[in-house]
Every structure is written in structure tokens, then in C-alpha cells.
Tab-separated table of C-alpha atoms in Angstrom:
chain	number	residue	atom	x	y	z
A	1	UNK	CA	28.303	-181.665	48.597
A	2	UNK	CA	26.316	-184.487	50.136
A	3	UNK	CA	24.782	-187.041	47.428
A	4	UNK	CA	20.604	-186.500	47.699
A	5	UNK	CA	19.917	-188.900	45.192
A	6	UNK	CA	17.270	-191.531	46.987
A	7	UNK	CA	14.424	-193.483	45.357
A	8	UNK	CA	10.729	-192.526	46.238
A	9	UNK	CA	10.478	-195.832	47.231
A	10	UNK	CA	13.126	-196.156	49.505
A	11	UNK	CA	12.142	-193.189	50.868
A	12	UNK	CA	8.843	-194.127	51.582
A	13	UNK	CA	9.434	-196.951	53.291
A	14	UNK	CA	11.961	-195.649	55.483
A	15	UNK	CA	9.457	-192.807	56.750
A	16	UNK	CA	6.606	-195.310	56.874
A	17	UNK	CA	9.231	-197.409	59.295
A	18	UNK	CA	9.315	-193.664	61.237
A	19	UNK	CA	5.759	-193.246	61.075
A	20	UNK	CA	4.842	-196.289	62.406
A	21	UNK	CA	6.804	-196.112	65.375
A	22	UNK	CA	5.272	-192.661	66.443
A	23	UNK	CA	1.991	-195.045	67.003
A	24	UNK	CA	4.258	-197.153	68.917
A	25	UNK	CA	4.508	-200.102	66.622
A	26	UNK	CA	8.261	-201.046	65.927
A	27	UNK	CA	8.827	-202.294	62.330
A	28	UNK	CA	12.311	-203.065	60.598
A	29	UNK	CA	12.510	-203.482	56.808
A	30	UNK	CA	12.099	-206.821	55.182
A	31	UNK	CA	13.035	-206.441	52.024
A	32	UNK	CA	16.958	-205.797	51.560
A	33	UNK	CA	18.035	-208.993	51.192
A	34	UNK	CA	14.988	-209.999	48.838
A	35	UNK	CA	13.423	-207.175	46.960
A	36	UNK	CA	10.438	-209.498	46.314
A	37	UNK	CA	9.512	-210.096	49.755
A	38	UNK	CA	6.853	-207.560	51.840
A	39	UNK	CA	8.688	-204.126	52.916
A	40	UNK	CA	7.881	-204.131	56.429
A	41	UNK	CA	7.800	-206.219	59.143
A	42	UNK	CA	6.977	-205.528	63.135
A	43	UNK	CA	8.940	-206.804	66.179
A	44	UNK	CA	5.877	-207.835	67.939
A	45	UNK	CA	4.056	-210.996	65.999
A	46	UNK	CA	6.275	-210.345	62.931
A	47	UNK	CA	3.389	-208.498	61.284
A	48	UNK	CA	3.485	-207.780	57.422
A	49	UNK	CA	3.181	-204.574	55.952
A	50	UNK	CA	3.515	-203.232	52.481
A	51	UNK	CA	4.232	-199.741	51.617
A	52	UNK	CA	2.140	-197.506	49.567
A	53	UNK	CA	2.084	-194.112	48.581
A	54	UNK	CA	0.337	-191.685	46.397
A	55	UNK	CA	0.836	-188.753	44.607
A	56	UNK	CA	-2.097	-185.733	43.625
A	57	UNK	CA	-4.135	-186.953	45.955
A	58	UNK	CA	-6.593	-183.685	46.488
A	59	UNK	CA	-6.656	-184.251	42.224
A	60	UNK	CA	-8.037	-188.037	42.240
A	61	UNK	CA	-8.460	-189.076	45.353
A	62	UNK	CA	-7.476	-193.018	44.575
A	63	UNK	CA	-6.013	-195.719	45.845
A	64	UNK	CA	-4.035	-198.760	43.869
A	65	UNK	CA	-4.924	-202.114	44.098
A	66	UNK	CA	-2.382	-204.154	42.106
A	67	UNK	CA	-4.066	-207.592	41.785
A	68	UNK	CA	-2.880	-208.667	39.107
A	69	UNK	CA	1.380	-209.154	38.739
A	70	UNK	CA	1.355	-210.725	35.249
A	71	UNK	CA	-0.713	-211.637	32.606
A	72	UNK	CA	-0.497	-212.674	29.025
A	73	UNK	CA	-2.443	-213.693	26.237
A	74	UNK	CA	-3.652	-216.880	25.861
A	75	UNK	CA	-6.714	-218.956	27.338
A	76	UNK	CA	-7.852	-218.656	30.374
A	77	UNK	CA	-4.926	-220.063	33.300
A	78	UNK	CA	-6.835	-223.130	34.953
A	79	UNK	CA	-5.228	-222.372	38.537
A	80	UNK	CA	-6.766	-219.026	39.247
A	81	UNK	CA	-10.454	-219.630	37.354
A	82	UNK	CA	-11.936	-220.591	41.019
A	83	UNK	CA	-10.780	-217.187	42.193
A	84	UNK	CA	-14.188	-215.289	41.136
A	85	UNK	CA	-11.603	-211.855	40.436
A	86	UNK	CA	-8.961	-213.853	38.287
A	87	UNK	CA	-12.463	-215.610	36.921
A	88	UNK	CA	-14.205	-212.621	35.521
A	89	UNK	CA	-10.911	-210.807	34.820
A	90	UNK	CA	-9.508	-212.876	32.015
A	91	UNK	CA	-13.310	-213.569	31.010
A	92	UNK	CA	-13.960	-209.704	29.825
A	93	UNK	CA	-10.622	-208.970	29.119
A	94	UNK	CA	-9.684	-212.345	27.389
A	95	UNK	CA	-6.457	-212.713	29.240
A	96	UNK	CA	-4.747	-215.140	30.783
A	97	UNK	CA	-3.154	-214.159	34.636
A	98	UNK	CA	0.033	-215.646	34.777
A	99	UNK	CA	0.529	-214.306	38.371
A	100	UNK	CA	-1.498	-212.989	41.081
A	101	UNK	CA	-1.049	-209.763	43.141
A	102	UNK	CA	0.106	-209.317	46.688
A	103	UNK	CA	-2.668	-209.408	48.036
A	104	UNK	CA	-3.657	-212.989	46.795
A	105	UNK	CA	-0.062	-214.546	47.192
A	106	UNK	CA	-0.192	-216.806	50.562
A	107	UNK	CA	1.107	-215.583	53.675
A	108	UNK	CA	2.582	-212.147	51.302
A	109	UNK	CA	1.224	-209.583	54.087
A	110	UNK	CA	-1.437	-208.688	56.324
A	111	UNK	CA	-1.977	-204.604	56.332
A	112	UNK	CA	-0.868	-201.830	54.055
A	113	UNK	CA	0.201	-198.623	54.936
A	114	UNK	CA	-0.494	-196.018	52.196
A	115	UNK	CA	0.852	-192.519	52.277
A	116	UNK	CA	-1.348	-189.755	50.449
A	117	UNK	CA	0.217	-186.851	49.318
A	118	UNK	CA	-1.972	-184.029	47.871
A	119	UNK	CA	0.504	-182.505	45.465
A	120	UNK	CA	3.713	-184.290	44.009
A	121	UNK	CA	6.104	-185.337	46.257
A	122	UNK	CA	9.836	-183.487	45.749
A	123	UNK	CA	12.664	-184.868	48.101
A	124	UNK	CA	15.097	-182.223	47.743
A	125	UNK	CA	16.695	-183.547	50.756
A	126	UNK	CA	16.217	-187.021	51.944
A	127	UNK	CA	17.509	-186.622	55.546
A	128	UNK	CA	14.160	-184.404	55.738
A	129	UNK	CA	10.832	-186.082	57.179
A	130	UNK	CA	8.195	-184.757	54.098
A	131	UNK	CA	5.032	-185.864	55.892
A	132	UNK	CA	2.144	-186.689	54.004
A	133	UNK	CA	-1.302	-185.320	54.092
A	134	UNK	CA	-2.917	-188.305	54.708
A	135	UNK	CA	-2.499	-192.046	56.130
A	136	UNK	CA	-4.573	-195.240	55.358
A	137	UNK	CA	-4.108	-198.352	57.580
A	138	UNK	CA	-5.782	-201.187	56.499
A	139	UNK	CA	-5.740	-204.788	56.869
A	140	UNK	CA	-5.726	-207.355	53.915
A	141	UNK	CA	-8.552	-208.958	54.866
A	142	UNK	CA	-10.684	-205.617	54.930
A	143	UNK	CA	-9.540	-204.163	51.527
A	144	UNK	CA	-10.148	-207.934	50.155
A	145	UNK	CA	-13.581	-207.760	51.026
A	146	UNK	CA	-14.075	-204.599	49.807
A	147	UNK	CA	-13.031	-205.388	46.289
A	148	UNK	CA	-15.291	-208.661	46.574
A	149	UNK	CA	-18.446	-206.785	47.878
A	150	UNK	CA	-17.419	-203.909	45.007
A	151	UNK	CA	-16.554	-206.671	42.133
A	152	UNK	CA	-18.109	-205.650	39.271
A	153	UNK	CA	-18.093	-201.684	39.569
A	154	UNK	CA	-14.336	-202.144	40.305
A	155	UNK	CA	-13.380	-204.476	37.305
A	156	UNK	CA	-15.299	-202.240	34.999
A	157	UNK	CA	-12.321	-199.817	36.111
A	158	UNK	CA	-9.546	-201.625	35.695
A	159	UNK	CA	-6.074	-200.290	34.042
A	160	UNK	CA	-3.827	-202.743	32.116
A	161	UNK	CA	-0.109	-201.835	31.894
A	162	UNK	CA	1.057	-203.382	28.541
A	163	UNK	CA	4.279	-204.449	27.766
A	164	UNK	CA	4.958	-205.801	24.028
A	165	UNK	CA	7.278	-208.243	23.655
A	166	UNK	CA	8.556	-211.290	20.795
A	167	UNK	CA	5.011	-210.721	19.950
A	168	UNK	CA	3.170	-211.570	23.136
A	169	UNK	CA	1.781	-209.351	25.659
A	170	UNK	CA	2.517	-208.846	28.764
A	171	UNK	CA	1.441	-206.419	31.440
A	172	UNK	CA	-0.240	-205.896	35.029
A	173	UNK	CA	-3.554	-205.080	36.055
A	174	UNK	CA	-4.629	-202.575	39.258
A	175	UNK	CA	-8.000	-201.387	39.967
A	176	UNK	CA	-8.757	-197.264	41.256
A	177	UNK	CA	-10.095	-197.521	44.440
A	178	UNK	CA	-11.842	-194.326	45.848
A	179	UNK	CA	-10.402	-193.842	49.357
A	180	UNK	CA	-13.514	-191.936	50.260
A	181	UNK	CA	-16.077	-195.017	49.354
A	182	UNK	CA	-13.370	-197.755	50.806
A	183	UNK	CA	-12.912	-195.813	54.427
A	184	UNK	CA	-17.125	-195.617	54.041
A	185	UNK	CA	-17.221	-199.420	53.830
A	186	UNK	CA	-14.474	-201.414	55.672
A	187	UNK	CA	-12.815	-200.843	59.101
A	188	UNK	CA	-9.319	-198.964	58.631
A	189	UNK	CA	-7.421	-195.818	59.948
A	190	UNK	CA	-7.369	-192.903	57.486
A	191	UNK	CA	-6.286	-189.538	59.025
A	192	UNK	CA	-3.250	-187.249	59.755
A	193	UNK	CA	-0.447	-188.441	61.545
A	194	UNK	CA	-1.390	-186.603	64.762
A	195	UNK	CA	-4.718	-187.801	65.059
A	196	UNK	CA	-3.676	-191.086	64.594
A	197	UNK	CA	-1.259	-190.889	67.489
A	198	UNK	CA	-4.244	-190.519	69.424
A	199	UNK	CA	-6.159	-193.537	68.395
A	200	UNK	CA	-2.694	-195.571	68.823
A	201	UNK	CA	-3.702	-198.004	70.923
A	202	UNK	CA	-6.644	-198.652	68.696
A	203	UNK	CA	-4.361	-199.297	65.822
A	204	UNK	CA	-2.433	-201.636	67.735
A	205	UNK	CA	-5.728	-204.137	68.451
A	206	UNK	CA	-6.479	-203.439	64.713
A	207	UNK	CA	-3.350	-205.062	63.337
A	208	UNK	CA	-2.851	-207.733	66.202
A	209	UNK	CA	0.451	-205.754	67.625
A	210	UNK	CA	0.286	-207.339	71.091
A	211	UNK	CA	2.408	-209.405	73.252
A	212	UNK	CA	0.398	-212.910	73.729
């Protein structure tokens, strides 16, 4: 009997790596060697991608931001208080960030790819393409902006995940953001996969996936 045991993740970004190419853009994954580094990359201008997904979408209708990758207690961390989010983040929540998100680490990526699934998503068998309802394409620099223009309203939101630890804490920070209010405000793709296929080209000018 054939062993179906596969993590989500791993999943997911093989079928992003699938999806992808049906809109013509050839990625490979970048992050086998170094689990750290950003899961996709394209053959054309070595574009970075991270992988998303999300489950019970139709229930809440969010998307995660993960901006913060580690924070403790402690005064406020000098490096990040010129960042207005890492600012006002340890400010009302009187923590110190220890490390930034993805989306604030240098050169980390340029675009996410998030896959929305309505209901949970089973993988009985892996070998199987389970396609999801929905697909957001966004760049970094659009989502950024978005949080920036949305600041306050967004922070006000934010979920901690604690960790306790040789009395210390430790945790992460993401903020809910509605897909409905960031597709309103930013340029991005959000649609099925077969009406995306038809704005392909599009998609390709959006994320700079172009021979020079």
C-alpha cells in the first residue's frame, strides 16, 4: 500500500509550483536545502515567492500577515523603533521584537501566492491535484502598503502566539487581513484558477516575469 503521508505544506507548495506554471510562469522550489529561505523561485529573473494557504475560507474570509517572527519581553529593541509597525507594536503591546517577518527581512521575497480553500483541506491522496477555491497574487510591495495605509485598524487586530519558556516569553505576531478589503485597495490577482489563465499575461507584467 503506497505511503500517503505528506505535509500540508509540502503539498502546497508543490501544487503552487503546478499552479503557477498553468499561467506560464516556471518556478522550482527554493527551499530544500535551507528550510529558512523563500519556497519558490522562477526561472525567469529568479523571482521570489512564498507560499500561503488557507483553510475555512467561506467561514472568515482572512488572510495572514506574519510580521512579526519573534518577540520577547523586555524594552523596546532599538533596531526596529524607526520601523513605524515594529514602533507602535511593542509600544501597545509592551514587547520587544526580536525578529522581523518575511516581509520586512531584505531581499526575503517579492510576491506571495496564497491558496484559499473554503472548507478544510483533506489530502487523502497526495498524487491528487485538490485545487483550491480561490488564488491571491500579490506583490510585497502592494500588501506592504496596504498594512501601512491600514496601520492602526490592523494592529488593533493583532494575534500573539505565546510560547512560555525559563520564564520569558516568547511568541509571534500576525495580523487578519480581510481579503475582500485588501483586493478593494491594492493591485493583485484574486480569482479561480481558470480565470486567471486568462489574465496570464497580465500576471506576468505584474510580477516582472519577462526576458530583458
Amino acid at each position: 500500500m503506497p505511503n500517503y503521508r505528506v505535509t500540508k505544506t509540502s503539498y502546497i507548495e508543490n501544487l503552487s509550483i503546478k499552479i503557477l506554471n498553468e499561467l506560464g510562469i516556471f518556478t522550482k522550489r527554493n527551499n530544500t536545502a535551507n528550510t529558512t529561505a523563500v519556497d519558490l523561485v522562477t526561472d525567469i529573473n529568479s523571482i521570489k515567492i512564498d507560499v500561503q494557504y488557507s483553510q475555512n475560507f467561506a467561514q472568515w474570509g482572512d488572510l495572514r500577515y506574519d510580521f512579526v517572527s519573534a518577540y520577547s519581553k523586555g524594552i523596546r529593541g532599538k533596531e526596529y523603533s524607526s520601523i513605524d509597525i515594529f514602533k507602535k507594536f511593542e509600544s501597545i503591546y509592551g514587547l520587544k521584537v526580536d525578529k522581523v517577518g518575511k516581509y520586512y527581512q531584505k531581499d526575503y521575497l517579492d510576491a506571495i501566492i496564497v491558496l484559499f480553500y473554503n472548507q478544510t483541506l483533506e489530502i487523502i491522496n497526495p498524487t491528487k491535484d485538490y485545487m483550491p477555491d480561490k488564488i491571491l497574487l500579490v506583490t510585497k510591495d502592494e500588501i506592504v502598503r496596504y498594512v501601512d495605509n491600514n496601520l492602526n485598524e490592523l494592529l488593533e487586530k493583532t494575534k500573539l502566539n505565546n510560547k512560555e519558556g525559563l520564564g520569558d516569553l516568547h511568541g509571534s505576531a500576525f495580523l487578519p487581513i480581510k481579503v475582500s478589503k485588501l483586493i478593494e485597495s491594492t493591485n493583485c490577482y484574486f480569482d479561480t484558477i481558470e480565470n486567471l489563465k486568462n489574465k496570464s499575461n497580465e500576471i506576468k507584467k505584474y510580477l516582472g516575469y519577462k526576458k530583458i
